[in-house]
Tab-separated table of C-alpha atoms in Angstrom:
chain	number	residue	atom	x	y	z
A	1	UNK	CA	79.968	78.676	122.337
A	2	UNK	CA	77.600	77.726	119.374
A	3	UNK	CA	73.617	78.504	120.002
A	4	UNK	CA	70.851	77.321	117.718
A	5	UNK	CA	67.646	78.756	116.544
A	6	UNK	CA	64.641	77.984	114.576
A	7	UNK	CA	63.489	80.666	112.210
A	8	UNK	CA	59.509	80.865	111.395
A	9	UNK	CA	58.420	83.583	108.927
A	10	UNK	CA	59.089	86.660	110.731
A	11	UNK	CA	60.192	85.072	114.195
A	12	UNK	CA	63.360	83.461	115.276
A	13	UNK	CA	63.106	81.027	118.496
A	14	UNK	CA	66.151	80.529	120.439
A	15	UNK	CA	66.828	76.882	121.257
A	16	UNK	CA	67.939	76.171	124.898
A	17	UNK	CA	69.970	73.298	126.004
A	18	UNK	CA	67.453	70.145	126.638
A	19	UNK	CA	64.135	69.661	124.568
A	20	UNK	CA	62.218	72.294	122.787
A	21	UNK	CA	58.326	70.701	121.961
A	22	UNK	CA	56.732	71.626	118.524
A	23	UNK	CA	53.033	71.031	118.095
A	24	UNK	CA	49.615	72.517	117.991
A	25	UNK	CA	49.281	72.319	121.770
A	26	UNK	CA	49.314	75.335	123.832
A	27	UNK	CA	51.998	73.816	126.321
A	28	UNK	CA	54.483	73.664	123.315
A	29	UNK	CA	57.198	75.985	123.268
A	30	UNK	CA	56.897	76.721	119.506
A	31	UNK	CA	52.936	76.444	118.794
A	32	UNK	CA	51.686	75.995	115.303
A	33	UNK	CA	48.040	76.143	114.852
A	34	UNK	CA	47.685	74.213	111.501
A	35	UNK	CA	45.052	71.662	111.108
A	36	UNK	CA	47.753	69.336	109.830
A	37	UNK	CA	50.104	69.577	113.028
A	38	UNK	CA	49.451	67.211	116.139
A	39	UNK	CA	49.372	68.479	119.408
A	40	UNK	CA	52.592	67.222	120.307
A	41	UNK	CA	54.305	66.994	116.762
A	42	UNK	CA	58.101	66.851	117.140
A	43	UNK	CA	60.749	67.920	119.352
A	44	UNK	CA	64.073	69.374	118.927
A	45	UNK	CA	66.857	68.396	121.562
A	46	UNK	CA	70.318	70.449	122.226
A	47	UNK	CA	72.820	68.420	123.877
A	48	UNK	CA	76.180	70.196	123.957
A	49	UNK	CA	77.100	70.932	120.375
A	50	UNK	CA	74.487	68.265	118.782
A	51	UNK	CA	71.227	69.102	117.838
A	52	UNK	CA	68.367	66.659	116.745
A	53	UNK	CA	64.838	66.555	115.838
A	54	UNK	CA	62.636	63.479	116.561
A	55	UNK	CA	58.841	63.119	115.445
A	56	UNK	CA	56.692	62.092	118.091
A	57	UNK	CA	54.570	59.538	116.129
A	58	UNK	CA	52.567	62.443	114.642
A	59	UNK	CA	49.647	61.862	112.265
A	60	UNK	CA	51.370	63.642	109.267
A	61	UNK	CA	54.837	62.921	110.169
A	62	UNK	CA	57.825	65.408	109.962
A	63	UNK	CA	60.257	66.211	107.066
A	64	UNK	CA	63.870	67.558	106.961
A	65	UNK	CA	64.922	69.049	103.637
A	66	UNK	CA	62.064	67.373	102.222
A	67	UNK	CA	62.686	64.087	103.470
A	68	UNK	CA	60.170	62.005	105.962
A	69	UNK	CA	62.167	61.607	109.089
A	70	UNK	CA	61.969	58.076	111.227
A	71	UNK	CA	63.448	58.249	114.591
A	72	UNK	CA	66.034	60.891	116.020
A	73	UNK	CA	67.651	63.085	113.192
A	74	UNK	CA	70.881	65.214	113.508
A	75	UNK	CA	70.328	68.757	112.498
A	76	UNK	CA	72.841	71.062	110.659
A	77	UNK	CA	72.869	74.764	109.834
A	78	UNK	CA	70.391	75.458	106.967
A	79	UNK	CA	68.210	72.520	107.428
A	80	UNK	CA	64.436	73.317	106.513
A	81	UNK	CA	62.224	71.498	108.416
A	82	UNK	CA	58.509	71.008	107.346
A	83	UNK	CA	55.807	70.405	109.970
A	84	UNK	CA	52.293	70.308	108.534
A	85	UNK	CA	52.218	73.210	105.947
A	86	UNK	CA	54.722	75.150	108.049
A	87	UNK	CA	58.343	75.250	107.375
A	88	UNK	CA	60.914	76.224	109.695
A	89	UNK	CA	64.647	76.801	109.309
A	90	UNK	CA	67.450	75.463	111.525
A	91	UNK	CA	70.183	77.581	112.393
A	92	UNK	CA	73.575	77.737	114.265
A	93	UNK	CA	74.996	80.967	115.519
A	94	UNK	CA	78.112	81.979	117.373
A	95	UNK	CA	76.410	83.529	120.464
A	96	UNK	CA	72.986	84.664	121.280
A	97	UNK	CA	71.105	86.012	124.088
A	98	UNK	CA	68.412	83.465	125.122
A	99	UNK	CA	64.946	84.892	125.263
A	100	UNK	CA	61.648	83.639	126.361
A	101	UNK	CA	59.594	84.405	123.099
A	102	UNK	CA	56.152	83.382	122.765
A	103	UNK	CA	55.092	82.079	119.470
A	104	UNK	CA	52.294	83.680	117.457
A	105	UNK	CA	49.086	81.417	116.621
A	106	UNK	CA	47.833	80.699	113.617
A	107	UNK	CA	44.191	80.434	113.218
A	108	UNK	CA	42.416	78.196	110.682
A	109	UNK	CA	39.164	80.138	109.333
A	110	UNK	CA	36.105	78.269	109.301
A	111	UNK	CA	34.802	80.173	106.198
A	112	UNK	CA	37.614	80.002	103.592
A	113	UNK	CA	40.059	77.369	105.121
A	114	UNK	CA	43.010	80.183	105.197
A	115	UNK	CA	45.504	79.863	107.937
A	116	UNK	CA	46.432	83.373	109.264
A	117	UNK	CA	47.931	84.892	112.574
A	118	UNK	CA	45.553	85.174	115.663
A	119	UNK	CA	46.715	88.717	116.234
A	120	UNK	CA	44.924	89.758	113.061
A	121	UNK	CA	41.717	89.133	114.947
A	122	UNK	CA	39.697	88.312	111.615
A	123	UNK	CA	40.405	86.357	108.406
A	124	UNK	CA	42.404	88.716	106.118
A	125	UNK	CA	40.781	86.938	102.948
A	126	UNK	CA	36.873	86.768	103.820
A	127	UNK	CA	36.843	88.562	107.175
A	128	UNK	CA	35.266	86.047	109.134
A	129	UNK	CA	36.080	85.709	112.911
A	130	UNK	CA	35.018	81.865	112.852
A	131	UNK	CA	37.846	79.363	113.542
A	132	UNK	CA	37.821	75.696	112.925
A	133	UNK	CA	37.942	73.655	116.054
A	134	UNK	CA	41.151	72.259	117.270
A	135	UNK	CA	41.332	68.947	115.750
A	136	UNK	CA	44.240	67.501	113.599
A	137	UNK	CA	43.039	66.647	109.985
A	138	UNK	CA	44.759	64.045	108.062
A	139	UNK	CA	44.407	63.567	104.178
A	140	UNK	CA	42.455	66.767	103.528
A	141	UNK	CA	45.120	68.342	101.518
A	142	UNK	CA	47.548	66.945	98.943
A	143	UNK	CA	50.918	68.392	98.514
A	144	UNK	CA	50.026	70.717	95.881
A	145	UNK	CA	47.267	71.892	98.352
A	146	UNK	CA	49.660	72.335	101.259
A	147	UNK	CA	52.000	74.460	98.952
A	148	UNK	CA	49.070	76.758	97.846
A	149	UNK	CA	47.885	76.914	101.360
A	150	UNK	CA	51.349	78.082	102.867
A	151	UNK	CA	52.251	80.550	99.871
A	152	UNK	CA	48.763	81.920	100.240
A	153	UNK	CA	49.280	82.563	103.971
A	154	UNK	CA	52.724	84.202	102.751
A	155	UNK	CA	50.892	86.534	100.338
A	156	UNK	CA	48.450	87.743	103.174
A	157	UNK	CA	51.294	88.421	105.436
A	158	UNK	CA	53.375	90.216	102.636
A	159	UNK	CA	49.871	92.707	102.116
A	160	UNK	CA	49.974	93.233	105.769
A	161	UNK	CA	53.623	94.208	105.833
A	162	UNK	CA	53.164	96.287	102.765
A	163	UNK	CA	50.155	98.105	104.035
A	164	UNK	CA	52.098	99.174	107.182
A	165	UNK	CA	55.116	100.114	105.037
A	166	UNK	CA	57.354	97.648	106.894
A	167	UNK	CA	59.654	97.080	103.835
A	168	UNK	CA	62.145	95.144	105.760
A	169	UNK	CA	59.545	92.573	107.112
A	170	UNK	CA	58.126	92.548	103.524
A	171	UNK	CA	61.396	91.609	102.195
A	172	UNK	CA	62.048	88.723	104.113
A	173	UNK	CA	58.353	87.532	103.576
A	174	UNK	CA	59.065	87.820	99.816
A	175	UNK	CA	62.053	85.736	100.006
A	176	UNK	CA	60.195	83.011	101.676
A	177	UNK	CA	57.539	83.261	99.113
A	178	UNK	CA	60.073	82.978	96.458
A	179	UNK	CA	61.155	79.672	97.885
A	180	UNK	CA	57.844	78.179	97.526
A	181	UNK	CA	57.491	79.511	93.925
A	182	UNK	CA	60.912	78.002	93.042
A	183	UNK	CA	60.001	74.478	94.459
A	184	UNK	CA	56.646	74.694	92.556
A	185	UNK	CA	58.440	75.398	89.174
A	186	UNK	CA	60.965	72.547	90.056
A	187	UNK	CA	57.955	69.879	90.262
A	188	UNK	CA	55.291	68.507	87.888
A	189	UNK	CA	52.565	70.395	89.246
A	190	UNK	CA	51.649	73.874	87.513
A	191	UNK	CA	51.750	77.060	89.640
A	192	UNK	CA	48.476	78.487	90.423
A	193	UNK	CA	48.088	81.413	87.999
A	194	UNK	CA	45.924	83.203	90.013
A	195	UNK	CA	48.020	82.890	93.252
A	196	UNK	CA	51.058	83.945	91.343
A	197	UNK	CA	49.377	87.147	89.834
A	198	UNK	CA	48.733	88.163	93.267
A	199	UNK	CA	52.112	87.619	94.559
A	200	UNK	CA	53.719	89.729	91.623
A	201	UNK	CA	51.442	92.387	91.843
A	202	UNK	CA	52.609	92.666	95.855
A	203	UNK	CA	56.144	92.083	94.720
A	204	UNK	CA	55.954	94.942	92.414
A	205	UNK	CA	54.649	97.347	95.230
A	206	UNK	CA	57.564	96.278	97.097
A	207	UNK	CA	59.857	97.073	94.450
A	208	UNK	CA	58.169	100.549	94.284
A	209	UNK	CA	58.674	101.185	98.127
A	210	UNK	CA	62.362	100.014	97.773
A	211	UNK	CA	62.957	101.979	94.622
A	212	UNK	CA	64.409	99.044	93.266
A	213	UNK	CA	63.663	96.737	90.435
A	214	UNK	CA	65.049	93.638	91.815
A	215	UNK	CA	61.623	92.302	92.781
A	216	UNK	CA	60.273	93.319	89.316
A	217	UNK	CA	63.184	91.549	87.526
A	218	UNK	CA	62.220	88.304	89.534
A	219	UNK	CA	58.593	88.666	88.258
A	220	UNK	CA	59.442	88.633	84.789
A	221	UNK	CA	61.995	86.141	84.894
A	222	UNK	CA	59.632	83.585	86.850
A	223	UNK	CA	56.624	84.385	84.253
A	224	UNK	CA	59.282	83.437	81.515
A	225	UNK	CA	60.370	80.376	83.590
A	226	UNK	CA	56.944	79.319	84.084
A	227	UNK	CA	55.673	79.641	80.555
A	228	UNK	CA	52.975	82.015	81.295
A	229	UNK	CA	52.539	85.885	80.345
A	230	UNK	CA	51.714	88.640	82.942
A	231	UNK	CA	48.125	89.717	82.938
A	232	UNK	CA	47.357	93.302	82.581
A	233	UNK	CA	47.139	93.986	86.309
A	234	UNK	CA	50.875	93.133	86.519
A	235	UNK	CA	51.899	94.839	83.472
A	236	UNK	CA	50.151	97.977	84.648
A	237	UNK	CA	52.139	97.421	88.065
A	238	UNK	CA	55.454	97.284	86.098
A	239	UNK	CA	54.569	100.337	84.015
A	240	UNK	CA	54.177	102.336	87.251
A	241	UNK	CA	57.744	101.860	88.102
A	242	UNK	CA	60.132	104.862	87.673
A	243	UNK	CA	61.954	104.809	84.152
A	244	UNK	CA	65.372	104.551	86.044
A	245	UNK	CA	63.975	101.267	87.166
A	246	UNK	CA	62.434	100.101	84.124
A	247	UNK	CA	65.432	100.624	82.191
A	248	UNK	CA	67.187	97.957	84.146
A	249	UNK	CA	64.457	95.449	82.764
A	250	UNK	CA	65.105	95.872	79.246
A	251	UNK	CA	66.434	92.319	78.738
A	252	UNK	CA	63.656	90.645	80.968
A	253	UNK	CA	61.012	92.737	78.791
A	254	UNK	CA	62.819	91.883	75.374
A	255	UNK	CA	63.017	88.108	76.279
A	256	UNK	CA	59.280	87.798	77.462
A	257	UNK	CA	57.904	89.833	74.553
A	258	UNK	CA	59.942	88.036	71.962
A	259	UNK	CA	59.258	84.450	73.270
A	260	UNK	CA	55.670	84.936	73.770
A	261	UNK	CA	53.223	82.755	71.972
A	262	UNK	CA	50.836	84.220	69.287
A	263	UNK	CA	47.825	82.140	69.768
A	264	UNK	CA	45.708	80.367	72.658
A	265	UNK	CA	46.175	83.363	74.829
A	266	UNK	CA	43.584	84.478	77.306
A	267	UNK	CA	42.023	87.990	77.124
A	268	UNK	CA	44.000	89.057	80.225
A	269	UNK	CA	47.406	87.833	78.495
A	270	UNK	CA	46.489	89.404	75.364
A	271	UNK	CA	45.982	92.749	77.082
A	272	UNK	CA	49.072	92.329	79.287
A	273	UNK	CA	51.562	91.579	76.198
A	274	UNK	CA	50.311	94.531	74.484
A	275	UNK	CA	51.087	96.697	77.618
A	276	UNK	CA	54.585	95.107	77.707
A	277	UNK	CA	55.198	96.022	74.226
A	278	UNK	CA	54.141	99.523	74.939
A	279	UNK	CA	56.608	99.575	77.840
A	280	UNK	CA	59.400	98.158	75.636
A	281	UNK	CA	58.724	100.469	72.917
A	282	UNK	CA	58.964	103.479	75.410
A	283	UNK	CA	62.509	102.090	76.437
A	284	UNK	CA	63.733	101.736	73.040
A	285	UNK	CA	62.413	105.358	72.001
A	286	UNK	CA	64.225	106.494	75.094
């Protein structure tokens, strides 16, 4: 008999028959402390082999695969549910043992406005212990702000996982971050260069830990797609990869160096390009 789950970042929640309430309130089975999430935001209902989601007249609405839903909406495997700035993925599995998992809370830092897991104790960005009061906010962030905010949360969780050498967790978080970046590249809005630099730097750390160039390859290819050049910090992180891994990046390095603009570069881009050229020359000489 099929069972159903919702995946949120590093957690998976089994959906039992009946209704599962999602929102900011502590009485919700899946609790998302996000200022754009209402106390009772939406509910998922499992009725036999049918799964539906319904928005509970929330202030900011619920979306499935990017579309705002009205009334009851039938869910299918792989559907992405956006509630506030948070994304959950609906999945159907053959059989699971139901577990009474409790969700982790996301605090909203009163100092720098970053959402972060309550279990961290203080904001990973500014160190503040103060959190904003439990009020649903409306109209504070535009779509770009929501995307940047959600990606920043993933970056901070990625840093934490890497700091604990939890490579499997870091790999899953990185996959979520890639989805955010890919969505941004398809939209008219430009990607935040500083944020992408930080994500790239952490992705390269993950490549080192995994002894694989796969994430390094993604970094170079994404810089190329976004018509940006890696700054020196990212280029230096690439240079630290073992020669065996660097050799698999020849095509990406060649592409980004040969297609780089010659004018209107920032100092960081000039330095980064020079470092990439040095790496390419080393590989060509080898």
